[in-house]
Amino acid sequence: MVALIYGLVRSLAVALIKWSEWRHKRAKNKLEKADKEFRKVEQSCKAGEVEVGRPIDYFAQIQLLKLYESREKANSHWKRAATKLASRKLWQKKVTAFSGRKLPYTLGLVDMALAMKLFEFACRYGLNVSTLAAVFG
């Protein structure tokens, strides 16, 4: 039973890491796209200022400001995703550290008591005993 729980926790850790990696990659792509758009508009605004010799019009400044804000928002989202990915990898490392350790005798007793309770519960509600015997071997 403990091995089953350990397997489920390890599976959960892997699934959470895969999810975090996907979100991190997605956030990084959004950040790169926002940064590219901002740099493009910024370069065109600077070129326009040099050409005219005075600051650009308010519409272009507002557009540049909005792109800057979206880039900063994407950057903060990417940083959060990176932090979450790092913490989940650390969690998986801690869970993996339990591999190969010997369990105390009392945990085996608790494990067996839990298995017996499940067996009694299943028998009470009409589950065939031979099915349980096949499952728990």
PDB file of C-alpha atoms in Angstrom:
ATOM      1  CA  MET A   1       0.000   0.000   0.000  1.00  0.00           C
ATOM      2  CA  VAL A   2       2.838   2.385   0.862  1.00  0.00           C
ATOM      3  CA  ALA A   3       4.470   1.581  -2.474  1.00  0.00           C
ATOM      4  CA  LEU A   4       1.204   2.462  -4.210  1.00  0.00           C
ATOM      5  CA  ILE A   5       0.975   5.791  -2.386  1.00  0.00           C
ATOM      6  CA  TYR A   6       4.634   6.505  -3.141  1.00  0.00           C
ATOM      7  CA  GLY A   7       4.036   5.723  -6.808  1.00  0.00           C
ATOM      8  CA  LEU A   8       1.031   8.041  -6.892  1.00  0.00           C
ATOM      9  CA  VAL A   9       3.011  10.863  -5.264  1.00  0.00           C
ATOM     10  CA  ARG A  10       5.875  10.386  -7.733  1.00  0.00           C
ATOM     11  CA  SER A  11       3.392  10.377 -10.641  1.00  0.00           C
ATOM     12  CA  LEU A  12       1.789  13.542  -9.304  1.00  0.00           C
ATOM     13  CA  ALA A  13       5.200  15.188  -9.028  1.00  0.00           C
ATOM     14  CA  VAL A  14       6.056  14.325 -12.632  1.00  0.00           C
ATOM     15  CA  ALA A  15       2.677  15.558 -13.870  1.00  0.00           C
ATOM     16  CA  LEU A  16       3.056  18.847 -11.994  1.00  0.00           C
ATOM     17  CA  ILE A  17       6.536  19.352 -13.404  1.00  0.00           C
ATOM     18  CA  LYS A  18       5.355  18.687 -16.950  1.00  0.00           C
ATOM     19  CA  TRP A  19       2.504  21.181 -16.419  1.00  0.00           C
ATOM     20  CA  SER A  20       4.914  23.769 -14.991  1.00  0.00           C
ATOM     21  CA  GLU A  21       7.363  23.260 -17.857  1.00  0.00           C
ATOM     22  CA  TRP A  22       4.552  23.799 -20.361  1.00  0.00           C
ATOM     23  CA  ARG A  23       3.405  26.973 -18.590  1.00  0.00           C
ATOM     24  CA  HIS A  24       6.994  28.227 -18.316  1.00  0.00           C
ATOM     25  CA  LYS A  25       7.603  27.664 -22.024  1.00  0.00           C
ATOM     26  CA  ARG A  26       4.321  29.359 -22.894  1.00  0.00           C
ATOM     27  CA  ALA A  27       5.139  32.362 -20.682  1.00  0.00           C
ATOM     28  CA  LYS A  28       8.613  32.605 -22.206  1.00  0.00           C
ATOM     29  CA  ASN A  29       7.167  32.618 -25.733  1.00  0.00           C
ATOM     30  CA  LYS A  30       4.694  35.353 -24.781  1.00  0.00           C
ATOM     31  CA  LEU A  31       7.511  37.398 -23.249  1.00  0.00           C
ATOM     32  CA  GLU A  32       9.632  37.045 -26.387  1.00  0.00           C
ATOM     33  CA  LYS A  33       6.696  38.080 -28.570  1.00  0.00           C
ATOM     34  CA  ALA A  34       5.893  41.121 -26.390  1.00  0.00           C
ATOM     35  CA  ASP A  35       9.558  42.128 -26.283  1.00  0.00           C
ATOM     36  CA  LYS A  36       9.863  41.846 -30.060  1.00  0.00           C
ATOM     37  CA  GLU A  37       6.774  44.023 -30.601  1.00  0.00           C
ATOM     38  CA  PHE A  38       7.998  46.606 -28.085  1.00  0.00           C
ATOM     39  CA  ARG A  39      11.467  46.827 -29.639  1.00  0.00           C
ATOM     40  CA  LYS A  40       9.986  47.168 -33.112  1.00  0.00           C
ATOM     41  CA  VAL A  41       7.755  50.101 -32.109  1.00  0.00           C
ATOM     42  CA  GLU A  42      10.517  51.644 -29.989  1.00  0.00           C
ATOM     43  CA  GLN A  43      12.946  51.630 -32.918  1.00  0.00           C
ATOM     44  CA  SER A  44      10.378  53.147 -35.246  1.00  0.00           C
ATOM     45  CA  CYS A  45       9.570  55.859 -32.660  1.00  0.00           C
ATOM     46  CA  LYS A  46      13.249  56.684 -32.202  1.00  0.00           C
ATOM     47  CA  ALA A  47      13.742  56.830 -35.945  1.00  0.00           C
ATOM     48  CA  GLY A  48      10.726  59.158 -36.217  1.00  0.00           C
ATOM     49  CA  GLU A  49      12.095  61.426 -33.476  1.00  0.00           C
ATOM     50  CA  VAL A  50      15.456  61.656 -35.225  1.00  0.00           C
ATOM     51  CA  GLU A  51      13.798  62.350 -38.563  1.00  0.00           C
ATOM     52  CA  VAL A  52      11.471  65.070 -37.273  1.00  0.00           C
ATOM     53  CA  GLY A  53      13.799  66.450 -34.609  1.00  0.00           C
ATOM     54  CA  ARG A  54      11.249  66.534 -31.803  1.00  0.00           C
ATOM     55  CA  PRO A  55       9.406  64.010 -29.610  1.00  0.00           C
ATOM     56  CA  ILE A  56       6.861  61.755 -31.291  1.00  0.00           C
ATOM     57  CA  ASP A  57       3.132  62.385 -31.073  1.00  0.00           C
ATOM     58  CA  TYR A  58       1.031  61.315 -28.094  1.00  0.00           C
ATOM     59  CA  PHE A  59      -0.630  58.397 -29.878  1.00  0.00           C
ATOM     60  CA  ALA A  60       2.726  56.732 -30.550  1.00  0.00           C
ATOM     61  CA  GLN A  61       3.854  57.415 -26.968  1.00  0.00           C
ATOM     62  CA  ILE A  62       0.698  55.819 -25.558  1.00  0.00           C
ATOM     63  CA  GLN A  63       1.105  52.852 -27.894  1.00  0.00           C
ATOM     64  CA  LEU A  64       4.717  52.483 -26.757  1.00  0.00           C
ATOM     65  CA  LEU A  65       3.661  52.729 -23.097  1.00  0.00           C
ATOM     66  CA  LYS A  66       0.991  50.032 -23.529  1.00  0.00           C
ATOM     67  CA  LEU A  67       3.480  47.729 -25.219  1.00  0.00           C
ATOM     68  CA  TYR A  68       5.965  48.373 -22.409  1.00  0.00           C
ATOM     69  CA  GLU A  69       3.338  47.497 -19.797  1.00  0.00           C
ATOM     70  CA  SER A  70       2.375  44.307 -21.617  1.00  0.00           C
ATOM     71  CA  ARG A  71       6.052  43.341 -21.833  1.00  0.00           C
ATOM     72  CA  GLU A  72       6.531  43.917 -18.099  1.00  0.00           C
ATOM     73  CA  LYS A  73       3.396  41.918 -17.323  1.00  0.00           C
ATOM     74  CA  ALA A  74       4.669  39.052 -19.490  1.00  0.00           C
ATOM     75  CA  ASN A  75       8.039  39.296 -17.750  1.00  0.00           C
ATOM     76  CA  SER A  76       6.489  39.028 -14.279  1.00  0.00           C
ATOM     77  CA  HIS A  77       4.345  36.084 -15.450  1.00  0.00           C
ATOM     78  CA  TRP A  78       7.458  34.350 -16.803  1.00  0.00           C
ATOM     79  CA  LYS A  79       9.333  34.934 -13.528  1.00  0.00           C
ATOM     80  CA  ARG A  80       6.446  33.453 -11.531  1.00  0.00           C
ATOM     81  CA  ALA A  81       6.351  30.433 -13.840  1.00  0.00           C
ATOM     82  CA  ALA A  82      10.117  29.964 -13.467  1.00  0.00           C
ATOM     83  CA  THR A  83       9.869  30.168  -9.681  1.00  0.00           C
ATOM     84  CA  LYS A  84       7.020  27.663  -9.577  1.00  0.00           C
ATOM     85  CA  LEU A  85       8.909  25.290 -11.877  1.00  0.00           C
ATOM     86  CA  ALA A  86      11.989  25.488  -9.664  1.00  0.00           C
ATOM     87  CA  SER A  87       9.976  24.824  -6.506  1.00  0.00           C
ATOM     88  CA  ARG A  88       8.231  21.836  -8.070  1.00  0.00           C
ATOM     89  CA  LYS A  89      11.545  20.389  -9.219  1.00  0.00           C
ATOM     90  CA  LEU A  90      12.838  20.770  -5.668  1.00  0.00           C
ATOM     91  CA  TRP A  91       9.713  19.027  -4.370  1.00  0.00           C
ATOM     92  CA  GLN A  92      10.243  16.164  -6.809  1.00  0.00           C
ATOM     93  CA  LYS A  93      13.852  15.886  -5.690  1.00  0.00           C
ATOM     94  CA  LYS A  94      12.721  15.595  -2.064  1.00  0.00           C
ATOM     95  CA  VAL A  95      10.128  12.948  -2.957  1.00  0.00           C
ATOM     96  CA  THR A  96      12.668  10.999  -5.016  1.00  0.00           C
ATOM     97  CA  ALA A  97      15.048  11.010  -2.040  1.00  0.00           C
ATOM     98  CA  PHE A  98      12.715   8.528  -0.288  1.00  0.00           C
ATOM     99  CA  SER A  99      13.504   5.912  -2.928  1.00  0.00           C
ATOM    100  CA  GLY A 100      15.359   2.924  -1.508  1.00  0.00           C
ATOM    101  CA  ARG A 101      14.868   3.846   2.137  1.00  0.00           C
ATOM    102  CA  LYS A 102      13.715   1.238   4.576  1.00  0.00           C
ATOM    103  CA  LEU A 103      10.389   1.840   6.261  1.00  0.00           C
ATOM    104  CA  PRO A 104       9.869   1.433  10.001  1.00  0.00           C
ATOM    105  CA  TYR A 105       7.906  -1.552  11.245  1.00  0.00           C
ATOM    106  CA  THR A 106       5.072   0.627  12.551  1.00  0.00           C
ATOM    107  CA  LEU A 107       4.420   2.017   9.080  1.00  0.00           C
ATOM    108  CA  GLY A 108       3.963  -1.536   7.856  1.00  0.00           C
ATOM    109  CA  LEU A 109       1.420  -2.119  10.603  1.00  0.00           C
ATOM    110  CA  VAL A 110      -0.486   1.027   9.664  1.00  0.00           C
ATOM    111  CA  ASP A 111      -0.315  -0.035   6.026  1.00  0.00           C
ATOM    112  CA  MET A 112      -1.726  -3.468   6.822  1.00  0.00           C
ATOM    113  CA  ALA A 113      -4.461  -1.984   9.027  1.00  0.00           C
ATOM    114  CA  LEU A 114      -5.490   0.302   6.172  1.00  0.00           C
ATOM    115  CA  ALA A 115      -5.577  -2.636   3.761  1.00  0.00           C
ATOM    116  CA  MET A 116      -7.734  -4.641   6.180  1.00  0.00           C
ATOM    117  CA  LYS A 117     -10.154  -1.710   6.621  1.00  0.00           C
ATOM    118  CA  LEU A 118     -10.491  -1.434   2.861  1.00  0.00           C
ATOM    119  CA  PHE A 119     -11.091  -5.191   2.678  1.00  0.00           C
ATOM    120  CA  GLU A 120     -13.795  -5.033   5.360  1.00  0.00           C
ATOM    121  CA  PHE A 121     -15.417  -2.041   3.683  1.00  0.00           C
ATOM    122  CA  ALA A 122     -15.481  -3.825   0.339  1.00  0.00           C
ATOM    123  CA  CYS A 123     -16.925  -7.011   1.851  1.00  0.00           C
ATOM    124  CA  ARG A 124     -19.614  -5.028   3.665  1.00  0.00           C
ATOM    125  CA  TYR A 125     -20.827  -3.545   0.378  1.00  0.00           C
ATOM    126  CA  GLY A 126     -20.854  -6.804  -1.551  1.00  0.00           C
ATOM    127  CA  LEU A 127     -17.564  -6.809  -3.441  1.00  0.00           C
ATOM    128  CA  ASN A 128     -16.451 -10.337  -4.215  1.00  0.00           C
ATOM    129  CA  VAL A 129     -13.572 -11.508  -2.020  1.00  0.00           C
ATOM    130  CA  SER A 130     -11.830 -13.255  -4.933  1.00  0.00           C
ATOM    131  CA  THR A 131     -11.654  -9.889  -6.755  1.00  0.00           C
ATOM    132  CA  LEU A 132      -9.907  -8.349  -3.783  1.00  0.00           C
ATOM    133  CA  ALA A 133      -7.575 -11.290  -3.501  1.00  0.00           C
ATOM    134  CA  ALA A 134      -6.591 -10.785  -7.133  1.00  0.00           C
ATOM    135  CA  VAL A 135      -5.992  -7.082  -6.573  1.00  0.00           C
ATOM    136  CA  PHE A 136      -3.991  -7.369  -3.338  1.00  0.00           C
ATOM    137  CA  GLY A 137      -2.447 -10.670  -4.390  1.00  0.00           C
TER     138      GLY A 137
END
